[in-house]
């Protein structure tokens, strides 16, 4: 499992007890994301230079520099968890979920996420199926039929394994050999016993487990609420069966624009529940088939065909483009039009060292 050499510095800074989390995130955003510097280079500055560069007080700058003492311990933690096949994504990593960046306010965005499982599942459009914690037989049958149809169509199911509809949907998806993204409300080590039960599905590439909390973090109400927001941000569509949470609880920011990507409400829901969602642009459905038709129509998703990685090498007269650094790549790509900001970030975050290029070519 490949870890960013900068990850221990991110963990040391973001978990510093004497530094406000918002300050740590602002430092990382400016130094790493805006200026494209490795966080480790920050510790080469003096307190005065750091204060002037990032508009900190001298006291804050000294606290920041003191976090370097925790880097070794965080590196040990990363190594220990890597032996358990648990990795970490930082906000600047290429694999970090783009939907979170685009849909969550920066101040609520998790700047690191622990993961176990198949990261490529993040490339699939995800659907969250949630609702009643005590569903009746008809509700469960409808939601499970919906899950099976979505899994067969290549969608990933994202959820938090909450009691009722949420848990049943994830279990059904796994039984149907569908892809699952499980968002934990606790640290990954707190969830270790359950992870063992998922190992066969994880080894088969069927499951991805994510946690935005420190590895030993215990369950608290705030974490459970934050998990719901991450699920909603990752999902391209929400399917709700008698939901117990209000729209504002699932997405407290700009419900009309952000939550309204694709919200499906089971038409058998009570009038009171539907009234709570009346201001969100929803689509009603009464059968799993009709719900899937709505989702396919809204998202227009088709599972990608398998591509032969060597196919382009065989095309006559076509030479692949190669770049030596991100600036060169952005310059060339900009000749054909505007380079999307998300692609620019990925290019800047990529590792362009000669050693890695040689290593990848030797592996080929």
mmCIF file of C-alpha atoms in Angstrom, residues 80-362:
data_model
loop_
_atom_site.group_PDB
_atom_site.id
_atom_site.type_symbol
_atom_site.label_atom_id
_atom_site.label_comp_id
_atom_site.label_asym_id
_atom_site.label_seq_id
_atom_site.Cartn_x
_atom_site.Cartn_y
_atom_site.Cartn_z
ATOM 1 C CA UNK A 80 1.088 -0.091 11.619
ATOM 2 C CA UNK A 81 -2.226 0.441 9.874
ATOM 3 C CA UNK A 82 -0.683 -0.267 6.471
ATOM 4 C CA UNK A 83 0.152 -3.753 7.777
ATOM 5 C CA UNK A 84 -3.615 -4.141 8.270
ATOM 6 C CA UNK A 85 -4.237 -2.920 4.701
ATOM 7 C CA UNK A 86 -5.592 0.380 5.990
ATOM 8 C CA UNK A 87 -4.448 3.462 4.109
ATOM 9 C CA UNK A 88 -5.111 7.180 4.198
ATOM 10 C CA UNK A 89 -6.258 9.742 1.641
ATOM 11 C CA UNK A 90 -5.384 13.379 2.240
ATOM 12 C CA UNK A 91 -7.244 16.298 0.727
ATOM 13 C CA UNK A 92 -4.530 16.647 -1.950
ATOM 14 C CA UNK A 93 -4.387 12.997 -3.016
ATOM 15 C CA UNK A 94 -5.527 12.144 -6.532
ATOM 16 C CA UNK A 95 -7.910 9.457 -5.252
ATOM 17 C CA UNK A 96 -9.613 11.794 -2.751
ATOM 18 C CA UNK A 97 -13.356 11.812 -3.633
ATOM 19 C CA UNK A 98 -14.040 14.688 -6.010
ATOM 20 C CA UNK A 99 -17.710 14.786 -4.977
ATOM 21 C CA UNK A 100 -16.745 15.792 -1.444
ATOM 22 C CA UNK A 101 -14.587 18.652 -2.719
ATOM 23 C CA UNK A 102 -17.299 19.916 -5.033
ATOM 24 C CA UNK A 103 -20.283 19.535 -2.716
ATOM 25 C CA UNK A 104 -19.176 20.127 0.861
ATOM 26 C CA UNK A 105 -18.194 23.503 2.302
ATOM 27 C CA UNK A 106 -14.441 23.666 2.841
ATOM 28 C CA UNK A 107 -14.808 24.127 6.592
ATOM 29 C CA UNK A 108 -16.744 20.849 6.872
ATOM 30 C CA UNK A 109 -14.601 18.877 4.445
ATOM 31 C CA UNK A 110 -12.542 16.073 6.039
ATOM 32 C CA UNK A 111 -8.892 16.733 5.205
ATOM 33 C CA UNK A 112 -7.993 13.069 5.602
ATOM 34 C CA UNK A 113 -9.936 9.830 5.247
ATOM 35 C CA UNK A 114 -8.799 6.394 6.396
ATOM 36 C CA UNK A 115 -9.771 3.612 4.024
ATOM 37 C CA UNK A 116 -9.764 -0.128 3.643
ATOM 38 C CA UNK A 117 -10.700 -1.820 0.393
ATOM 39 C CA UNK A 118 -11.062 -1.018 -3.278
ATOM 40 C CA UNK A 119 -10.583 2.697 -4.024
ATOM 41 C CA UNK A 120 -11.659 2.268 -7.637
ATOM 42 C CA UNK A 121 -15.258 1.962 -6.404
ATOM 43 C CA UNK A 122 -15.159 5.748 -5.973
ATOM 44 C CA UNK A 123 -15.157 6.040 -9.768
ATOM 45 C CA UNK A 124 -18.648 4.540 -9.941
ATOM 46 C CA UNK A 125 -21.774 6.674 -9.489
ATOM 47 C CA UNK A 126 -23.090 5.992 -6.006
ATOM 48 C CA UNK A 127 -26.656 5.771 -4.752
ATOM 49 C CA UNK A 128 -27.652 6.019 -1.102
ATOM 50 C CA UNK A 129 -30.765 4.146 -0.007
ATOM 51 C CA UNK A 130 -31.922 5.256 3.437
ATOM 52 C CA UNK A 131 -35.061 5.584 5.456
ATOM 53 C CA UNK A 132 -37.000 4.009 8.279
ATOM 54 C CA UNK A 133 -35.081 2.343 11.101
ATOM 55 C CA UNK A 134 -38.044 0.001 11.600
ATOM 56 C CA UNK A 135 -39.330 -0.791 8.124
ATOM 57 C CA UNK A 136 -42.207 -3.165 7.493
ATOM 58 C CA UNK A 137 -42.014 -6.086 5.093
ATOM 59 C CA UNK A 138 -43.330 -4.157 2.100
ATOM 60 C CA UNK A 139 -40.773 -1.392 2.588
ATOM 61 C CA UNK A 140 -37.885 -3.847 2.905
ATOM 62 C CA UNK A 141 -38.986 -5.820 -0.147
ATOM 63 C CA UNK A 142 -39.187 -2.675 -2.282
ATOM 64 C CA UNK A 143 -35.811 -1.312 -1.135
ATOM 65 C CA UNK A 144 -34.077 -4.666 -1.595
ATOM 66 C CA UNK A 145 -35.493 -4.980 -5.136
ATOM 67 C CA UNK A 146 -34.177 -1.482 -5.857
ATOM 68 C CA UNK A 147 -30.734 -2.425 -4.529
ATOM 69 C CA UNK A 148 -30.528 -5.554 -6.669
ATOM 70 C CA UNK A 149 -31.486 -3.634 -9.798
ATOM 71 C CA UNK A 150 -28.970 -0.849 -9.094
ATOM 72 C CA UNK A 151 -26.184 -3.328 -8.318
ATOM 73 C CA UNK A 152 -26.872 -5.180 -11.556
ATOM 74 C CA UNK A 153 -26.633 -1.873 -13.455
ATOM 75 C CA UNK A 154 -23.174 -1.126 -12.038
ATOM 76 C CA UNK A 155 -23.997 1.494 -9.419
ATOM 77 C CA UNK A 156 -22.244 1.517 -6.048
ATOM 78 C CA UNK A 157 -24.347 1.598 -2.884
ATOM 79 C CA UNK A 158 -23.143 4.063 -0.251
ATOM 80 C CA UNK A 159 -24.351 4.114 3.333
ATOM 81 C CA UNK A 160 -23.475 4.137 6.992
ATOM 82 C CA UNK A 161 -24.891 0.748 8.016
ATOM 83 C CA UNK A 162 -27.546 2.426 10.149
ATOM 84 C CA UNK A 163 -30.354 0.294 11.535
ATOM 85 C CA UNK A 164 -33.202 -0.512 9.161
ATOM 86 C CA UNK A 165 -33.315 0.399 5.464
ATOM 87 C CA UNK A 166 -29.689 1.576 5.312
ATOM 88 C CA UNK A 167 -28.253 -1.630 6.753
ATOM 89 C CA UNK A 168 -30.531 -3.875 4.722
ATOM 90 C CA UNK A 169 -29.563 -2.070 1.509
ATOM 91 C CA UNK A 170 -25.841 -2.588 2.066
ATOM 92 C CA UNK A 171 -26.291 -6.216 3.058
ATOM 93 C CA UNK A 172 -28.434 -6.878 -0.014
ATOM 94 C CA UNK A 173 -25.906 -5.167 -2.279
ATOM 95 C CA UNK A 174 -23.123 -7.341 -0.911
ATOM 96 C CA UNK A 175 -25.197 -10.504 -1.404
ATOM 97 C CA UNK A 176 -25.919 -9.383 -4.976
ATOM 98 C CA UNK A 177 -22.163 -8.915 -5.617
ATOM 99 C CA UNK A 178 -22.636 -5.175 -5.933
ATOM 100 C CA UNK A 179 -20.095 -2.525 -4.948
ATOM 101 C CA UNK A 180 -20.392 -0.950 -1.501
ATOM 102 C CA UNK A 181 -19.009 2.213 0.081
ATOM 103 C CA UNK A 182 -19.376 2.090 3.860
ATOM 104 C CA UNK A 183 -18.912 5.339 5.823
ATOM 105 C CA UNK A 184 -17.969 4.735 9.460
ATOM 106 C CA UNK A 185 -19.037 6.995 12.348
ATOM 107 C CA UNK A 186 -16.031 5.753 14.364
ATOM 108 C CA UNK A 187 -12.300 5.162 13.895
ATOM 109 C CA UNK A 188 -11.200 2.194 11.807
ATOM 110 C CA UNK A 189 -9.660 0.400 14.791
ATOM 111 C CA UNK A 190 -12.936 0.711 16.709
ATOM 112 C CA UNK A 191 -14.598 -1.060 13.799
ATOM 113 C CA UNK A 192 -11.941 -3.785 13.488
ATOM 114 C CA UNK A 193 -14.144 -6.770 14.503
ATOM 115 C CA UNK A 194 -16.721 -5.923 11.834
ATOM 116 C CA UNK A 195 -14.010 -5.328 9.245
ATOM 117 C CA UNK A 196 -12.875 -8.925 9.754
ATOM 118 C CA UNK A 197 -16.329 -10.122 8.734
ATOM 119 C CA UNK A 198 -16.053 -8.033 5.552
ATOM 120 C CA UNK A 199 -12.604 -9.321 4.581
ATOM 121 C CA UNK A 200 -13.805 -11.790 1.909
ATOM 122 C CA UNK A 201 -15.790 -9.048 0.148
ATOM 123 C CA UNK A 202 -12.929 -6.544 0.596
ATOM 124 C CA UNK A 203 -10.414 -9.016 -0.878
ATOM 125 C CA UNK A 204 -12.698 -9.468 -3.881
ATOM 126 C CA UNK A 205 -12.725 -5.699 -4.485
ATOM 127 C CA UNK A 206 -16.415 -5.410 -3.633
ATOM 128 C CA UNK A 207 -16.199 -3.130 -0.578
ATOM 129 C CA UNK A 208 -14.603 0.189 0.319
ATOM 130 C CA UNK A 209 -14.684 1.299 3.956
ATOM 131 C CA UNK A 210 -14.062 4.981 4.758
ATOM 132 C CA UNK A 211 -13.600 6.789 8.068
ATOM 133 C CA UNK A 212 -12.829 10.520 8.451
ATOM 134 C CA UNK A 213 -12.050 10.093 12.166
ATOM 135 C CA UNK A 214 -8.879 9.233 14.100
ATOM 136 C CA UNK A 215 -8.357 5.436 14.166
ATOM 137 C CA UNK A 216 -9.411 5.042 17.813
ATOM 138 C CA UNK A 217 -12.279 7.577 17.775
ATOM 139 C CA UNK A 218 -15.413 6.308 19.547
ATOM 140 C CA UNK A 219 -19.005 6.867 18.484
ATOM 141 C CA UNK A 220 -20.476 10.275 19.350
ATOM 142 C CA UNK A 221 -23.626 11.994 18.083
ATOM 143 C CA UNK A 222 -21.664 14.603 16.134
ATOM 144 C CA UNK A 223 -19.767 11.903 14.240
ATOM 145 C CA UNK A 224 -22.979 10.100 13.345
ATOM 146 C CA UNK A 225 -24.416 13.345 11.966
ATOM 147 C CA UNK A 226 -21.254 14.169 10.016
ATOM 148 C CA UNK A 227 -21.259 10.686 8.503
ATOM 149 C CA UNK A 228 -24.734 11.376 7.081
ATOM 150 C CA UNK A 229 -23.443 14.515 5.361
ATOM 151 C CA UNK A 230 -20.564 12.588 3.762
ATOM 152 C CA UNK A 231 -22.939 9.894 2.511
ATOM 153 C CA UNK A 232 -25.175 12.547 0.974
ATOM 154 C CA UNK A 233 -22.217 14.290 -0.674
ATOM 155 C CA UNK A 234 -20.861 11.084 -2.213
ATOM 156 C CA UNK A 235 -24.240 9.977 -3.571
ATOM 157 C CA UNK A 236 -25.431 10.994 -7.018
ATOM 158 C CA UNK A 237 -28.947 9.996 -5.997
ATOM 159 C CA UNK A 238 -30.775 9.547 -2.698
ATOM 160 C CA UNK A 239 -33.558 6.993 -2.446
ATOM 161 C CA UNK A 240 -35.654 7.504 0.662
ATOM 162 C CA UNK A 241 -38.107 5.032 2.163
ATOM 163 C CA UNK A 242 -40.093 6.789 4.878
ATOM 164 C CA UNK A 243 -37.067 8.898 5.884
ATOM 165 C CA UNK A 244 -36.730 9.814 9.531
ATOM 166 C CA UNK A 245 -34.227 12.618 8.860
ATOM 167 C CA UNK A 246 -35.326 15.963 7.459
ATOM 168 C CA UNK A 247 -33.714 17.527 4.367
ATOM 169 C CA UNK A 248 -31.874 20.044 6.536
ATOM 170 C CA UNK A 249 -30.394 17.211 8.623
ATOM 171 C CA UNK A 250 -29.096 15.406 5.555
ATOM 172 C CA UNK A 251 -27.834 18.526 3.819
ATOM 173 C CA UNK A 252 -27.862 21.796 5.791
ATOM 174 C CA UNK A 253 -26.378 23.840 2.941
ATOM 175 C CA UNK A 254 -28.383 25.032 -0.050
ATOM 176 C CA UNK A 255 -30.878 22.171 -0.137
ATOM 177 C CA UNK A 256 -32.522 23.369 -3.339
ATOM 178 C CA UNK A 257 -29.289 23.247 -5.357
ATOM 179 C CA UNK A 258 -27.085 20.633 -3.710
ATOM 180 C CA UNK A 259 -29.446 17.995 -2.367
ATOM 181 C CA UNK A 260 -31.688 18.241 -5.395
ATOM 182 C CA UNK A 261 -29.334 16.354 -7.697
ATOM 183 C CA UNK A 262 -31.624 13.337 -7.637
ATOM 184 C CA UNK A 263 -33.902 12.632 -4.685
ATOM 185 C CA UNK A 264 -36.418 9.830 -4.915
ATOM 186 C CA UNK A 265 -39.132 9.458 -2.296
ATOM 187 C CA UNK A 266 -41.160 6.291 -2.000
ATOM 188 C CA UNK A 267 -44.763 7.197 -2.757
ATOM 189 C CA UNK A 268 -45.989 4.998 0.075
ATOM 190 C CA UNK A 269 -44.473 7.410 2.610
ATOM 191 C CA UNK A 270 -46.740 9.192 5.044
ATOM 192 C CA UNK A 271 -48.056 12.650 4.248
ATOM 193 C CA UNK A 272 -46.061 14.093 7.140
ATOM 194 C CA UNK A 273 -42.813 12.739 5.757
ATOM 195 C CA UNK A 274 -43.526 13.973 2.257
ATOM 196 C CA UNK A 275 -44.399 17.405 3.665
ATOM 197 C CA UNK A 276 -40.960 17.647 5.276
ATOM 198 C CA UNK A 277 -39.402 17.136 1.848
ATOM 199 C CA UNK A 278 -41.801 19.285 -0.176
ATOM 200 C CA UNK A 279 -39.248 22.066 -0.779
ATOM 201 C CA UNK A 280 -36.667 19.668 -2.211
ATOM 202 C CA UNK A 281 -37.011 18.760 -5.902
ATOM 203 C CA UNK A 282 -38.072 15.133 -5.475
ATOM 204 C CA UNK A 283 -39.352 12.363 -7.714
ATOM 205 C CA UNK A 284 -41.952 9.959 -6.355
ATOM 206 C CA UNK A 285 -41.873 6.252 -7.164
ATOM 207 C CA UNK A 286 -43.938 3.293 -6.050
ATOM 208 C CA UNK A 287 -41.995 0.336 -7.467
ATOM 209 C CA UNK A 288 -38.314 -0.550 -7.669
ATOM 210 C CA UNK A 289 -38.393 -0.684 -11.481
ATOM 211 C CA UNK A 290 -39.852 2.790 -11.805
ATOM 212 C CA UNK A 291 -37.334 4.122 -9.281
ATOM 213 C CA UNK A 292 -34.431 2.658 -11.264
ATOM 214 C CA UNK A 293 -35.815 4.139 -14.481
ATOM 215 C CA UNK A 294 -35.852 7.570 -12.848
ATOM 216 C CA UNK A 295 -32.254 7.188 -11.653
ATOM 217 C CA UNK A 296 -31.031 5.986 -15.043
ATOM 218 C CA UNK A 297 -32.842 8.855 -16.730
ATOM 219 C CA UNK A 298 -31.403 11.443 -14.348
ATOM 220 C CA UNK A 299 -27.847 10.129 -14.319
ATOM 221 C CA UNK A 300 -27.639 8.537 -17.736
ATOM 222 C CA UNK A 301 -25.091 6.075 -16.445
ATOM 223 C CA UNK A 302 -23.870 3.027 -18.323
ATOM 224 C CA UNK A 303 -21.165 0.744 -16.921
ATOM 225 C CA UNK A 304 -17.900 1.473 -18.771
ATOM 226 C CA UNK A 305 -16.733 -1.120 -21.255
ATOM 227 C CA UNK A 306 -13.465 -2.846 -20.509
ATOM 228 C CA UNK A 307 -10.558 -1.141 -22.268
ATOM 229 C CA UNK A 308 -7.433 -2.840 -23.503
ATOM 230 C CA UNK A 309 -4.622 -0.791 -21.961
ATOM 231 C CA UNK A 310 -2.404 -1.598 -24.957
ATOM 232 C CA UNK A 311 -5.016 -0.748 -27.592
ATOM 233 C CA UNK A 312 -3.735 2.778 -28.192
ATOM 234 C CA UNK A 313 -0.200 1.524 -28.803
ATOM 235 C CA UNK A 314 -1.480 -0.399 -31.816
ATOM 236 C CA UNK A 315 -3.183 2.572 -33.493
ATOM 237 C CA UNK A 316 -1.150 3.540 -36.579
ATOM 238 C CA UNK A 317 0.053 7.123 -36.782
ATOM 239 C CA UNK A 318 -0.915 7.965 -33.191
ATOM 240 C CA UNK A 319 1.794 8.682 -30.685
ATOM 241 C CA UNK A 320 1.010 8.985 -26.959
ATOM 242 C CA UNK A 321 1.660 12.332 -25.286
ATOM 243 C CA UNK A 322 4.262 12.292 -22.536
ATOM 244 C CA UNK A 323 5.068 15.036 -20.041
ATOM 245 C CA UNK A 324 7.945 15.535 -17.643
ATOM 246 C CA UNK A 325 6.211 17.851 -15.142
ATOM 247 C CA UNK A 326 2.740 19.226 -14.317
ATOM 248 C CA UNK A 327 3.439 22.702 -15.761
ATOM 249 C CA UNK A 328 4.304 21.200 -19.133
ATOM 250 C CA UNK A 329 1.204 18.992 -19.087
ATOM 251 C CA UNK A 330 -1.106 21.905 -18.184
ATOM 252 C CA UNK A 331 0.475 24.124 -20.853
ATOM 253 C CA UNK A 332 0.004 21.544 -23.620
ATOM 254 C CA UNK A 333 -3.517 20.586 -22.565
ATOM 255 C CA UNK A 334 -4.556 24.240 -22.360
ATOM 256 C CA UNK A 335 -3.899 24.569 -26.115
ATOM 257 C CA UNK A 336 -7.035 22.535 -26.756
ATOM 258 C CA UNK A 337 -9.221 24.475 -24.337
ATOM 259 C CA UNK A 338 -9.590 25.259 -20.648
ATOM 260 C CA UNK A 339 -8.047 22.708 -18.300
ATOM 261 C CA UNK A 340 -10.664 21.813 -15.626
ATOM 262 C CA UNK A 341 -9.648 22.827 -12.117
ATOM 263 C CA UNK A 342 -10.110 19.257 -10.866
ATOM 264 C CA UNK A 343 -7.651 17.984 -13.523
ATOM 265 C CA UNK A 344 -5.214 20.789 -12.725
ATOM 266 C CA UNK A 345 -5.248 19.779 -9.035
ATOM 267 C CA UNK A 346 -4.650 16.143 -9.903
ATOM 268 C CA UNK A 347 -1.740 16.982 -12.180
ATOM 269 C CA UNK A 348 -0.143 19.231 -9.565
ATOM 270 C CA UNK A 349 -0.597 16.572 -6.864
ATOM 271 C CA UNK A 350 0.856 13.725 -8.931
ATOM 272 C CA UNK A 351 4.340 12.379 -8.254
ATOM 273 C CA UNK A 352 6.554 13.247 -11.252
ATOM 274 C CA UNK A 353 9.879 11.980 -9.900
ATOM 275 C CA UNK A 354 12.151 10.108 -12.295
ATOM 276 C CA UNK A 355 12.437 7.187 -9.891
ATOM 277 C CA UNK A 356 8.699 6.571 -9.929
ATOM 278 C CA UNK A 357 8.531 6.822 -13.736
ATOM 279 C CA UNK A 358 11.375 4.310 -14.093
ATOM 280 C CA UNK A 359 9.761 2.035 -11.512
ATOM 281 C CA UNK A 360 6.399 2.077 -13.330
ATOM 282 C CA UNK A 361 8.056 1.343 -16.697
ATOM 283 C CA UNK A 362 10.016 -1.554 -15.232
#
